[in-house]
C-alpha positions as CSV (number, residue, x, y, z in Angstrom):
1,M,-26.6,68.6,-35.5
2,I,-26.1,70.6,-32.3
3,T,-24.3,68.9,-29.4
4,P,-26.7,68.5,-26.4
5,V,-25.7,69.9,-23.0
6,P,-25.0,67.3,-20.2
7,L,-28.3,67.3,-18.3
8,G,-29.8,64.1,-16.8
9,T,-28.7,60.5,-16.1
10,W,-28.7,58.1,-19.0
11,P,-29.9,55.5,-19.9
12,T,-33.1,55.6,-17.9
13,P,-34.2,52.2,-16.6
14,L,-36.4,49.7,-18.5
15,E,-38.4,47.7,-15.9
16,A,-40.7,44.7,-16.4
17,A,-44.2,45.1,-15.0
18,P,-45.6,41.5,-14.9
19,R,-48.5,42.1,-12.5
20,L,-49.9,45.0,-14.6
21,A,-49.2,43.0,-17.7
22,A,-51.4,40.2,-16.4
23,R,-54.2,42.7,-15.6
24,L,-54.0,44.1,-19.1
25,G,-53.8,40.7,-20.8
26,L,-50.4,41.3,-22.2
27,V,-47.6,38.8,-22.6
28,E,-45.0,41.4,-21.6
29,L,-45.1,45.0,-20.4
30,W,-42.2,47.3,-19.6
31,F,-41.9,50.8,-18.2
32,K,-39.3,53.0,-19.8
33,R,-38.6,55.1,-16.7
34,D,-38.1,58.6,-18.1
35,D,-39.5,59.8,-14.8
36,L,-36.0,59.0,-13.5
37,T,-34.0,61.4,-15.6
38,G,-32.1,62.6,-12.6
39,L,-32.7,66.4,-12.6
40,G,-35.3,68.6,-11.0
41,G,-37.7,65.8,-10.2
42,G,-37.3,63.9,-13.4
43,G,-39.4,63.7,-16.6
44,N,-39.2,63.5,-20.4
45,K,-38.7,67.2,-20.9
46,I,-35.0,66.9,-19.8
47,R,-34.3,65.0,-23.1
48,K,-35.7,67.9,-25.1
49,L,-34.0,70.6,-22.9
50,R,-30.6,69.1,-23.5
51,Y,-31.0,70.3,-27.1
52,A,-33.1,73.5,-26.5
53,C,-30.6,74.7,-23.8
54,A,-27.7,73.9,-26.1
55,Q,-29.3,76.2,-28.7
56,A,-29.8,78.9,-26.2
57,I,-26.2,78.8,-25.1
58,A,-25.0,78.8,-28.7
59,A,-27.1,81.9,-29.3
60,G,-25.3,83.7,-26.4
61,A,-28.4,83.8,-24.2
62,T,-28.2,84.6,-20.5
63,T,-31.9,84.4,-19.9
64,V,-34.4,81.8,-21.1
65,I,-38.2,82.2,-21.2
66,T,-40.8,79.5,-21.7
67,S,-44.5,79.0,-21.0
68,G,-47.1,76.5,-19.8
69,A,-49.9,75.7,-17.5
70,P,-49.5,76.4,-13.7
71,Q,-48.6,72.7,-13.1
72,S,-46.3,72.5,-16.2
73,N,-43.7,69.8,-15.9
74,H,-41.8,71.5,-18.7
75,A,-41.7,74.8,-16.8
76,R,-40.4,73.0,-13.7
77,L,-37.6,71.3,-15.6
78,T,-36.7,74.4,-17.5
79,A,-36.2,76.1,-14.2
80,A,-34.0,73.2,-13.0
81,A,-32.0,73.0,-16.2
82,T,-31.3,76.7,-16.3
83,A,-30.3,76.7,-12.6
84,R,-27.8,73.9,-13.4
85,L,-26.4,75.8,-16.4
86,G,-26.2,79.2,-14.7
87,L,-28.9,80.9,-16.8
88,S,-31.8,83.1,-15.6
89,C,-35.3,81.6,-16.1
90,V,-38.6,83.4,-16.7
91,L,-41.8,81.3,-16.8
92,V,-45.0,82.7,-18.3
93,L,-47.8,80.6,-16.8
94,A,-51.5,80.6,-17.8
95,G,-54.2,82.2,-15.7
96,P,-54.0,84.3,-12.5
97,L,-51.8,83.9,-9.5
98,P,-53.3,81.0,-7.5
99,E,-54.0,81.3,-3.8
100,R,-51.5,78.6,-2.9
101,R,-48.3,77.3,-4.5
102,R,-48.6,73.5,-4.9
103,G,-46.8,70.8,-6.8
104,N,-44.7,72.0,-9.8
105,L,-45.3,75.6,-9.0
106,L,-43.6,75.3,-5.6
107,L,-40.6,73.7,-7.3
108,D,-40.4,76.4,-9.9
109,G,-39.9,79.0,-7.1
110,L,-37.3,76.8,-5.3
111,A,-35.2,76.7,-8.5
112,G,-35.2,80.5,-8.7
113,A,-37.5,81.0,-11.7
114,E,-39.3,84.3,-12.1
115,I,-43.0,83.7,-12.8
116,V,-45.1,86.0,-14.9
117,W,-48.9,85.3,-14.8
118,A,-50.6,85.7,-18.1
119,G,-54.1,86.2,-16.6
120,D,-56.6,86.3,-19.5
121,R,-53.9,87.1,-22.1
122,P,-52.7,84.6,-24.7
123,L,-49.5,82.9,-23.5
124,A,-47.7,83.5,-26.8
125,E,-48.5,87.2,-26.7
126,V,-47.1,87.6,-23.1
127,V,-44.0,85.5,-24.0
128,A,-43.2,87.7,-27.0
129,V,-43.5,90.9,-24.9
130,E,-41.4,89.6,-22.1
131,A,-38.8,88.0,-24.3
132,E,-38.3,91.3,-26.2
133,R,-38.1,93.3,-22.9
134,R,-35.5,91.0,-21.4
135,S,-33.6,89.9,-24.6
136,A,-34.5,86.4,-23.6
137,Y,-34.1,83.2,-25.6
138,V,-37.5,81.6,-26.2
139,I,-38.0,77.8,-25.6
140,P,-41.3,76.8,-27.2
141,F,-44.3,75.3,-25.3
142,G,-43.4,71.9,-24.0
143,G,-39.8,72.3,-25.1
144,T,-40.8,70.9,-28.5
145,S,-39.0,72.0,-31.7
146,P,-37.6,70.2,-34.7
147,A,-34.2,70.2,-32.9
148,S,-35.5,68.9,-29.6
149,V,-37.2,65.9,-31.2
150,Q,-33.8,64.3,-31.3
151,G,-34.1,63.8,-27.6
152,Y,-36.6,61.0,-28.2
153,V,-34.6,59.6,-31.1
154,D,-32.0,59.1,-28.4
155,C,-34.6,57.4,-26.1
156,A,-35.6,55.0,-28.9
157,R,-32.0,54.1,-29.4
158,E,-31.6,53.4,-25.7
159,L,-34.6,51.1,-26.0
160,R,-32.9,49.2,-28.8
161,A,-29.9,48.6,-26.6
162,Q,-31.9,47.6,-23.5
163,L,-34.4,45.4,-25.3
164,P,-32.9,43.4,-28.2
165,T,-36.4,42.4,-29.3
166,V,-37.7,45.9,-29.3
167,D,-38.6,45.6,-33.0
168,G,-41.5,43.3,-32.0
169,V,-43.1,45.7,-29.4
170,E,-45.3,48.7,-29.5
171,V,-44.4,51.9,-27.5
172,V,-47.3,53.8,-25.8
173,T,-46.7,57.4,-24.8
174,A,-48.7,60.4,-23.7
175,L,-49.1,63.0,-26.5
176,G,-48.8,66.6,-25.4
177,S,-46.8,69.1,-27.4
178,G,-45.8,66.3,-29.8
179,G,-42.0,66.1,-29.5
180,T,-41.8,62.8,-27.5
181,M,-44.0,60.9,-30.0
182,A,-42.3,62.5,-33.0
183,G,-38.8,61.4,-31.9
184,L,-40.0,57.8,-31.2
185,V,-41.7,57.7,-34.6
186,R,-38.6,59.0,-36.3
187,E,-36.5,56.1,-35.0
188,L,-39.0,53.3,-34.6
189,G,-41.5,54.0,-37.3
190,P,-45.2,55.2,-37.2
191,Q,-46.7,51.7,-36.8
192,R,-44.8,51.0,-33.6
193,V,-45.7,54.1,-31.6
194,I,-49.1,54.9,-30.1
195,G,-49.7,58.4,-28.8
196,V,-52.5,59.1,-26.4
197,D,-53.8,62.7,-26.8
198,V,-54.0,64.6,-23.5
199,G,-55.6,67.7,-25.0
200,A,-52.6,70.0,-24.9
201,V,-52.8,71.1,-28.6
202,P,-55.8,71.5,-30.9
203,D,-54.6,69.2,-33.6
204,P,-52.2,66.6,-32.3
205,R,-51.9,64.7,-35.6
206,A,-50.9,67.9,-37.5
207,T,-48.5,68.8,-34.6
208,V,-46.6,65.6,-34.7
209,A,-46.6,65.4,-38.5
210,G,-45.3,69.0,-38.6
211,L,-42.3,68.0,-36.6
212,L,-41.6,65.2,-39.1
213,V,-42.1,67.0,-42.4
214,G,-41.4,64.7,-45.3
215,E,-40.8,61.7,-43.0
216,V,-44.3,60.4,-42.4
217,E,-47.8,60.9,-43.7
218,P,-50.2,62.3,-41.0
219,D,-52.7,59.5,-41.5
220,A,-50.0,56.9,-40.7
221,L,-49.7,58.2,-37.1
222,R,-51.4,56.1,-34.5
223,I,-53.1,58.5,-32.1
224,D,-55.8,57.7,-29.6
225,G,-58.1,60.6,-28.7
226,T,-60.4,58.9,-26.2
227,Q,-58.9,60.3,-23.0
228,V,-59.0,64.1,-23.3
229,G,-62.2,64.3,-21.3
230,A,-63.2,67.8,-20.3
231,G,-59.8,69.1,-21.1
232,Y,-56.1,69.2,-20.5
233,R,-56.2,70.6,-17.0
234,T,-59.0,68.4,-15.7
235,L,-58.6,65.1,-13.8
236,T,-60.7,62.4,-15.5
237,D,-62.2,59.4,-13.7
238,A,-60.4,57.1,-16.1
239,A,-57.0,58.7,-15.3
240,R,-57.7,58.5,-11.5
241,T,-58.5,54.7,-11.9
242,A,-55.3,54.3,-14.0
243,L,-53.2,55.9,-11.2
244,E,-54.7,53.6,-8.6
245,V,-54.3,50.4,-10.7
246,T,-50.7,51.2,-11.6
247,A,-49.7,52.0,-8.1
248,R,-51.4,49.0,-6.6
249,T,-50.0,46.5,-9.1
250,E,-46.5,47.8,-9.6
251,G,-45.8,50.4,-7.0
252,V,-45.3,53.0,-9.8
253,F,-46.9,56.4,-9.5
254,L,-48.2,58.1,-12.6
255,D,-49.3,61.7,-13.1
256,P,-52.9,62.9,-13.6
257,T,-52.4,64.8,-16.9
258,Y,-50.1,62.7,-19.1
259,T,-49.2,59.2,-18.0
260,G,-52.5,58.8,-16.2
261,R,-54.4,59.4,-19.5
262,A,-52.0,57.2,-21.5
263,M,-52.5,54.3,-19.0
264,A,-56.2,54.9,-19.0
265,A,-56.3,54.3,-22.8
266,L,-54.2,51.1,-22.3
267,L,-56.6,49.8,-19.6
268,A,-59.6,50.6,-21.7
269,G,-58.3,48.8,-24.7
270,S,-59.3,51.8,-26.8
271,F,-56.8,51.2,-29.6
272,P,-55.6,48.0,-31.3
273,R,-52.3,46.7,-29.9
274,G,-50.2,43.6,-29.8
275,D,-49.3,41.6,-26.7
276,R,-45.9,43.2,-26.0
277,V,-45.8,46.8,-24.9
278,V,-43.3,49.4,-23.6
279,F,-45.0,52.2,-21.7
280,L,-43.1,55.5,-21.8
281,H,-43.3,56.9,-18.2
282,S,-42.7,60.6,-18.9
283,G,-42.7,61.7,-15.3
284,G,-44.8,64.4,-13.8
285,L,-45.0,63.1,-10.2
286,P,-45.0,66.7,-8.7
287,G,-48.2,67.4,-10.6
288,L,-50.0,64.9,-8.3
289,F,-49.6,67.4,-5.5
290,G,-51.1,70.2,-7.6
291,H,-54.4,68.3,-7.8
292,P,-56.0,68.6,-4.3
293,E,-59.1,66.8,-5.7
294,L,-57.1,63.5,-5.9
């Protein structure tokens, strides 16, 4: 297994959330604070990038390229990670150049990333062209690959050390490109992890199972699909409510795309669960400032 590069601050905190637990009717609720990973504004992508960037360096890369939505947390953290490691960074972002730079997009530029706007072209097509032209190492969408799944095996092992009774809890996480859920499932098992689909991929069940080939049957995965709403880039009413409830009970800020949807599912009781839960806070705070409608 490849040795990860030294990005981030570990372990991230595990914090009790008793007021929100009472609101949810839980005996115990904890936040695993992967929004506090210590680089580039924090977030879960740093765990994956420790492995993805190690692969890029091992391949002799001097330039890294990746893709995402305009408010991509992965793009922001790739820009920060490559700046820390002395690599050049190219971000291929969906759609046209916006009128104003907000949220993650502002931070991408501050970290020195070059941004290529895909317009109406498929992201994968633009990434392939730009990668060949620049001899760049490609990090997949969301930083998710079979190798980077190990980042969330690491996280699950942290949880075991921080919470001796972790075998009796369920872990709730947003499900985007699949790597976070896959790593947690690999270490904790499929019955202990609940992924809330945010609409980032067409078939989240197949995506997660594809990262765990031979380890788990797709039907064994616990995936809640009730919070996608009108799509990945939209702000749902349920997510807005979840942001408000979490901030007003625990002083913790969620993001509108990932953790907001995951908490919305928990508030709605839209999946069966026990009474002891760890909520994986995957970060994304800068994305709040990319949603002027909030």
